[in-house]
mmCIF file of C-alpha atoms in Angstrom:
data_model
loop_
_atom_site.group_PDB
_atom_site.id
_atom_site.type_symbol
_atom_site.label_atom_id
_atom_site.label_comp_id
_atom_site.label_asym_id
_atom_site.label_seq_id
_atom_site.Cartn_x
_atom_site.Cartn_y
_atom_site.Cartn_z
ATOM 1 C CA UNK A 21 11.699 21.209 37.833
ATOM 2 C CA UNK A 22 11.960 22.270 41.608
ATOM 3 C CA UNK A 23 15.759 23.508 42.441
ATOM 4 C CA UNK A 24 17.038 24.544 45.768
ATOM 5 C CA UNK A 25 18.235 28.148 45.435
ATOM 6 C CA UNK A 26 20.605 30.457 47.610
ATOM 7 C CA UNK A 27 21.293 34.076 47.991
ATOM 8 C CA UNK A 28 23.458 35.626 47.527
ATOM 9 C CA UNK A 29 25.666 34.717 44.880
ATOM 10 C CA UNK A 30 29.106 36.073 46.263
ATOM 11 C CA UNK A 31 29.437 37.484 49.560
ATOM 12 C CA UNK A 32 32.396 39.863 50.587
ATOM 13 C CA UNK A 33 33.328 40.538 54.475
ATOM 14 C CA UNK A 34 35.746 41.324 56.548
ATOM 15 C CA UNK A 35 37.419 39.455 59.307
ATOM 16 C CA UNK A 36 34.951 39.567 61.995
ATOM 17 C CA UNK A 37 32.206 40.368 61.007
ATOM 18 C CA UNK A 38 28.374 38.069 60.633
ATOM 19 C CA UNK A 39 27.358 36.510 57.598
ATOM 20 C CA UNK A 40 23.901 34.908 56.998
ATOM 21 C CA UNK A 41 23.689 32.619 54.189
ATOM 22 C CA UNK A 42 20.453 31.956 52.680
ATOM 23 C CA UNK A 43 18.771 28.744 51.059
ATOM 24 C CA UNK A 44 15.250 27.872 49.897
ATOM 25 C CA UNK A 45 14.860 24.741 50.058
ATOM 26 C CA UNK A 46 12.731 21.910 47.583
ATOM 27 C CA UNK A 47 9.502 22.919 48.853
ATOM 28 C CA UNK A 48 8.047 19.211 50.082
ATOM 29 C CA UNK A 49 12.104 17.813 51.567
ATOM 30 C CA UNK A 50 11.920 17.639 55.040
ATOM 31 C CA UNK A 51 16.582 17.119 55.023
ATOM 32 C CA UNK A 52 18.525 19.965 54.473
ATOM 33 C CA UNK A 53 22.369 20.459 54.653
ATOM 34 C CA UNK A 54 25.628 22.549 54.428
ATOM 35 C CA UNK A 55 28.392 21.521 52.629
ATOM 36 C CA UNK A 56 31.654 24.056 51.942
ATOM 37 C CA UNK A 57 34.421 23.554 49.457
ATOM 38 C CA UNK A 58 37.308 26.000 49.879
ATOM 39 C CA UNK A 59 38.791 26.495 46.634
ATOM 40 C CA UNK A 60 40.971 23.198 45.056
ATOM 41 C CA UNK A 61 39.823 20.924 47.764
ATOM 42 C CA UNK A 62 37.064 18.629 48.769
ATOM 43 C CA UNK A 63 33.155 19.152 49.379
ATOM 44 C CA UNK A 64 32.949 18.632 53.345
ATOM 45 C CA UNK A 65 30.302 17.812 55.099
ATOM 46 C CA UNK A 66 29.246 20.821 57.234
ATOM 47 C CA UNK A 67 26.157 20.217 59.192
ATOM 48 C CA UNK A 68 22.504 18.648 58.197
ATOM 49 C CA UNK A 69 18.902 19.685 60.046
ATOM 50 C CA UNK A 70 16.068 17.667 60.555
ATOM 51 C CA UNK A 71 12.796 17.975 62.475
ATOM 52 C CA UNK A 72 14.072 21.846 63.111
ATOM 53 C CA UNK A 73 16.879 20.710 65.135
ATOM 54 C CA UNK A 74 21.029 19.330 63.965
ATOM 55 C CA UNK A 75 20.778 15.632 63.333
ATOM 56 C CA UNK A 76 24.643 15.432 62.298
ATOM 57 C CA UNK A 77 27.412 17.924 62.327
ATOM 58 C CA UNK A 78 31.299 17.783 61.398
ATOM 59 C CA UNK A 79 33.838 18.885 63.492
ATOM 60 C CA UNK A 80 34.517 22.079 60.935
ATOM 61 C CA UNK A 81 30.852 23.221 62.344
ATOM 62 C CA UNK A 82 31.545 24.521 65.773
ATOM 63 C CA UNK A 83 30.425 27.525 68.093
ATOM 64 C CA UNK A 84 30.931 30.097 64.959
ATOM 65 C CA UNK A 85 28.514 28.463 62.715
ATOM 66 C CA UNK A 86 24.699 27.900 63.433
ATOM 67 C CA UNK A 87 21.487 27.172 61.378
ATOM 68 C CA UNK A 88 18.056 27.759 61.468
ATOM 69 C CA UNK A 89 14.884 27.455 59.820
ATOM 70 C CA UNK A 90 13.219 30.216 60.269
ATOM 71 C CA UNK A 91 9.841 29.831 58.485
ATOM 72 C CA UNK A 92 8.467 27.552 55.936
ATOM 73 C CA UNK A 93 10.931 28.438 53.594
ATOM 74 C CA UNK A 94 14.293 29.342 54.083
ATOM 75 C CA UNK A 95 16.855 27.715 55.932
ATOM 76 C CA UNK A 96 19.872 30.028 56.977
ATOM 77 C CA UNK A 97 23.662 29.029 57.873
ATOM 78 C CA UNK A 98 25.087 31.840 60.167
ATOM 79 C CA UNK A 99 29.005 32.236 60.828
ATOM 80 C CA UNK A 100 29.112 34.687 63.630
ATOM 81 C CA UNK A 101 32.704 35.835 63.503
ATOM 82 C CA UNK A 102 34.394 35.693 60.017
ATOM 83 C CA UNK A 103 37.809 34.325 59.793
ATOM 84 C CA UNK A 104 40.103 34.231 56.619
ATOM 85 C CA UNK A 105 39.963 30.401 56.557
ATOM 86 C CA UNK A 106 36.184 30.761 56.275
ATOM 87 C CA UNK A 107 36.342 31.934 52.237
ATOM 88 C CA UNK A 108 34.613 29.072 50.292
ATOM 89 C CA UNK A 109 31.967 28.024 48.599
ATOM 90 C CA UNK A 110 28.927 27.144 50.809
ATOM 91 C CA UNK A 111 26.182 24.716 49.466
ATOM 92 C CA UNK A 112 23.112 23.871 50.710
ATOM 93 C CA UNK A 113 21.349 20.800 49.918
ATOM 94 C CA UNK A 114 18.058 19.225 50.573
ATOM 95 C CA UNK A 115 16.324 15.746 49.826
ATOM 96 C CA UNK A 116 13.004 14.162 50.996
ATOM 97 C CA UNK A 117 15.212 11.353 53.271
ATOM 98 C CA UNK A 118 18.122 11.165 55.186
ATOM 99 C CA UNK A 119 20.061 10.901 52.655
ATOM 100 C CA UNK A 120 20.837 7.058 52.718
ATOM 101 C CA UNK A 121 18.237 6.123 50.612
ATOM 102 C CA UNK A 122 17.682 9.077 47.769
ATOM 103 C CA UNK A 123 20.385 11.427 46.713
ATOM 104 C CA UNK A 124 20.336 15.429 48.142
ATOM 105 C CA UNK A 125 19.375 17.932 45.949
ATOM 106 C CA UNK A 126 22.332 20.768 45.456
ATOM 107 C CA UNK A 127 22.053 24.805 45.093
ATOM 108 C CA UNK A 128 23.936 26.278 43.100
ATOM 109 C CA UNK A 129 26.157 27.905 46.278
ATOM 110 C CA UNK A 130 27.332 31.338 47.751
ATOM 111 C CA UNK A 131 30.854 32.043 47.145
ATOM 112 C CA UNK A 132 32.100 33.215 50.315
ATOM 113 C CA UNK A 133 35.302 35.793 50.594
ATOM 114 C CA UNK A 134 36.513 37.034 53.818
ATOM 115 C CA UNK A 135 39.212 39.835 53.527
ATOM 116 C CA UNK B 20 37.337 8.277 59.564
ATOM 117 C CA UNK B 21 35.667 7.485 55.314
ATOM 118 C CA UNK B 22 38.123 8.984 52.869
ATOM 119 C CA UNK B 23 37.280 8.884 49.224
ATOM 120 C CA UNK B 24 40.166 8.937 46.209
ATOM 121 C CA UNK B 25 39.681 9.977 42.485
ATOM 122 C CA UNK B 26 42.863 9.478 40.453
ATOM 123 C CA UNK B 27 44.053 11.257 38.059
ATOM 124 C CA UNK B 28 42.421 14.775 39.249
ATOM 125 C CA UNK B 29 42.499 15.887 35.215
ATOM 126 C CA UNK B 30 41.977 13.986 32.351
ATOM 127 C CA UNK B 31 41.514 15.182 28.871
ATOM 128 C CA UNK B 32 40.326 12.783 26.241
ATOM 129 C CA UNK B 33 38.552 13.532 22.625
ATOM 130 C CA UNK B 34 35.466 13.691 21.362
ATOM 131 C CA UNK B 35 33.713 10.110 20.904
ATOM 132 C CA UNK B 36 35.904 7.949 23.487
ATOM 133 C CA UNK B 37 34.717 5.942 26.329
ATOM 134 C CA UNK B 38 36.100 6.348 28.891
ATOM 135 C CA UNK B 39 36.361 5.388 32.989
ATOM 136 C CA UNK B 40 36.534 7.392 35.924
ATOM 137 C CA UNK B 41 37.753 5.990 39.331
ATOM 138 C CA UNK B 42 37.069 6.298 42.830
ATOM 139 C CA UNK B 43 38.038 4.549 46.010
ATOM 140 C CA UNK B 44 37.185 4.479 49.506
ATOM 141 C CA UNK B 45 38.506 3.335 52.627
ATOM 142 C CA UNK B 46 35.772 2.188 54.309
ATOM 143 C CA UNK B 47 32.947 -0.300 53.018
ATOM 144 C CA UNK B 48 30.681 0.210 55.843
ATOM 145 C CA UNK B 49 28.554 2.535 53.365
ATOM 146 C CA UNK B 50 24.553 2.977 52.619
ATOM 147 C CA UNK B 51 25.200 4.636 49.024
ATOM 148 C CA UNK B 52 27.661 5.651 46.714
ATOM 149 C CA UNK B 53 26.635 8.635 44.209
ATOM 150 C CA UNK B 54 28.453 10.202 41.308
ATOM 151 C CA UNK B 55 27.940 13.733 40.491
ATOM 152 C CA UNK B 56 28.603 16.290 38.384
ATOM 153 C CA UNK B 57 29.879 19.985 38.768
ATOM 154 C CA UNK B 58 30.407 22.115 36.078
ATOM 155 C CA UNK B 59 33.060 25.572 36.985
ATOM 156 C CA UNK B 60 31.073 27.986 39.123
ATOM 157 C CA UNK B 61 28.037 25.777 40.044
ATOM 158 C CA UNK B 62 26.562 23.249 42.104
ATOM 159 C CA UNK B 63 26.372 19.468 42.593
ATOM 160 C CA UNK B 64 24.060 17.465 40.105
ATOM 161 C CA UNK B 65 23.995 13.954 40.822
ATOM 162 C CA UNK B 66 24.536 11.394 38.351
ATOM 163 C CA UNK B 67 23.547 8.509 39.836
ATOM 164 C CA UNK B 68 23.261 7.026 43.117
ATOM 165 C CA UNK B 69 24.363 2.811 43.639
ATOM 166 C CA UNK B 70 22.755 1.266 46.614
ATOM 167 C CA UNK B 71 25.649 -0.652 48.878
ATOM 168 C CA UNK B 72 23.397 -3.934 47.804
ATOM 169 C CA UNK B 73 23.268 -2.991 44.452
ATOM 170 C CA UNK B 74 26.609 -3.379 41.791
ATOM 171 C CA UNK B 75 25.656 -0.777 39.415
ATOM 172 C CA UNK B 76 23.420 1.928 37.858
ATOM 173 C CA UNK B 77 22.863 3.090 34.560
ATOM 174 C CA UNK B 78 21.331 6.599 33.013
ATOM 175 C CA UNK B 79 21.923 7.141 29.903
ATOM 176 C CA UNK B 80 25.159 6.923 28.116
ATOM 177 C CA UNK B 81 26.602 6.870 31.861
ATOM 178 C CA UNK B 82 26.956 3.472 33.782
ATOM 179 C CA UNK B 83 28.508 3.024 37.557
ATOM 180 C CA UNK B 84 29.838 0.159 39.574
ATOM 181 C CA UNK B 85 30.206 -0.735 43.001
ATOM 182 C CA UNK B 86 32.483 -3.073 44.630
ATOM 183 C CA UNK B 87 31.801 -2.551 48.236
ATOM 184 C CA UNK B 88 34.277 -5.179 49.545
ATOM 185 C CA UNK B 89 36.664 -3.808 47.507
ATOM 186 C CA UNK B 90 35.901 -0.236 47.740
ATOM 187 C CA UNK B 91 35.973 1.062 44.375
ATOM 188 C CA UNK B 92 33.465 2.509 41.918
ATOM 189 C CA UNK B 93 33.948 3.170 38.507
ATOM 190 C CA UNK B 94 31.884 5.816 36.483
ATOM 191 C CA UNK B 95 31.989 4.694 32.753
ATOM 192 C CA UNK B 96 31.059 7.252 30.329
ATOM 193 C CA UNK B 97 30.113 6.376 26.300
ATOM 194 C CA UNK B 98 30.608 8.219 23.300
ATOM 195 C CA UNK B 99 31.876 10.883 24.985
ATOM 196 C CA UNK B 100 30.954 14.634 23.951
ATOM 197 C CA UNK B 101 32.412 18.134 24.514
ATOM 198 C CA UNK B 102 29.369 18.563 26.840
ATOM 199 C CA UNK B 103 30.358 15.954 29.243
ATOM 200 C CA UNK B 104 33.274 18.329 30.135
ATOM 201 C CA UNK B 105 33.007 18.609 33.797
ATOM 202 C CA UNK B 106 34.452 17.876 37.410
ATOM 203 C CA UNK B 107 32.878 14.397 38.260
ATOM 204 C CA UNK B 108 32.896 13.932 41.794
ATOM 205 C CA UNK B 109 32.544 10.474 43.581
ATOM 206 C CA UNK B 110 30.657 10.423 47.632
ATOM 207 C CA UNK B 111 30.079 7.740 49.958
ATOM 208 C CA UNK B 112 27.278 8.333 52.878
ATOM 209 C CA UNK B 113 28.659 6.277 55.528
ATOM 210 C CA UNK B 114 27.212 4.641 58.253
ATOM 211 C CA UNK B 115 27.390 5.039 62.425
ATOM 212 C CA UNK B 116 29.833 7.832 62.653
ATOM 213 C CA UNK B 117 30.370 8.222 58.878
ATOM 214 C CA UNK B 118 26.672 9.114 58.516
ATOM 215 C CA UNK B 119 26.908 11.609 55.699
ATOM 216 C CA UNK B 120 28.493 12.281 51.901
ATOM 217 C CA UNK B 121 31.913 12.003 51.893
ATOM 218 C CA UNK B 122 33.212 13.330 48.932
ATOM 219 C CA UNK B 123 36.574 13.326 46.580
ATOM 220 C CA UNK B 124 38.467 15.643 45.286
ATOM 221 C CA UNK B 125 36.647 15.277 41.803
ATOM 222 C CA UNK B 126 37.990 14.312 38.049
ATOM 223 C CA UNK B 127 38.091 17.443 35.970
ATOM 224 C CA UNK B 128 37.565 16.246 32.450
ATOM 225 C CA UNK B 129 38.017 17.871 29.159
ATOM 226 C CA UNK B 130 37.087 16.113 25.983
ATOM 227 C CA UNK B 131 38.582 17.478 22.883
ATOM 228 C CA UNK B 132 36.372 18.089 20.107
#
């Protein structure tokens, strides 16, 4: 069965420095998203990418964060200065419609720790 | 702003009980409301998904409710097994404004063998 994957696993950084998370989407789902969950609390809502361009994005995801597709494939979440506050775990999802009508397909996430 | 509620955060129950898991949100202006599943260490896996015109789904020995005007769902589980152990998280995908999953905090369950 087709699974959305993401590298890498764990990710350790210091304060201030880039991170590029990575996620392969399901190869034919056109909707992809970010979600984070810092440890104890809630799934939010990061950001999600349609058409190659942001179709919806919380107020978490602001000038530090971006995404891109790149090629066919992967589909990348960038935070460009690392803060302490940014450790979590970052998920990326996909699904074949915006999401109102079919549920979004999770990976299995990149646990995120910024010392 | 959509804010979704799962009481009690643990439960524990033992083997072979059904059992109900509850969630709550504030705002019925909603497209979908899924149940998933998320086992320590991994991602989401969704459970099933109940349209906002639809009152309830069923997979297996797992069946969910919706009461839009009232804003609650209810994920009943049968029989229940050691392998059902899990965090069961509840999400709403909102419309206008709301227009993506809005999630609780999740029902970490543990059934007893």
């Amino acid at each position: 069965e087709p699974e959305v994957t993401q590298t890498p696993s764990h990710q350790v950084t210091q304060m201030g420095q880039e991170v590029i998370l990575r996620c392969v989407p399901i190869s034919n789902h056109l909707y992809f998203y970010w979600y984070r969950q810092i440890l104890g609390q809630k799934v939010e809502f990061l950001v999600s990418f349609y058409n190659n361009e942001i179709s919806e994005k919380s107020e978490i995801f602001d000038d530090q964060f971006s995404v891109e597709r790149p090629d066919g494939s992967n589909f990348t979440l960038k935070i460009r200065s690392t803060k302490l506050e940014d450790s979590a775990m970052y998920f990326c999802a996909s699904g074949t419609s915006g999401g109102a009508w079919e549920t979004q397909y999770f990976g299995p996430g990149t646990r995120l720790l910024v010392l | 702003k959509q804010e979704v509620t799962q009481i009690p955060a643990a439960l524990s129950v033992p083997e072979g009980e059904n059992l109900v898991l509850n969630c709550s949100f504030t705002d019925s202006a909603i497209y979908n409301l899924q149940w998933f599943r998320q086992d320590p260490g991994k991602g989401l896996t969704s459970l099933l998904l109940i349209q906002s015109s639809q009152r309830e789904q069923t997979s297996g020995r797992l069946n969910a409710s919706l009461d839009k005007s009232s804003g609650r769902s209810t994920l009943y589980i049968a029989a229940s097994q050691p392998g059902d152990s899990a965090t069961y998280l509840c999400a709403v995908w909102g419309t206008g404004a709301n227009s993506k999953l809005t999630f609780g905090k999740g029902i970490t369950l543990s059934v007893r063998p």
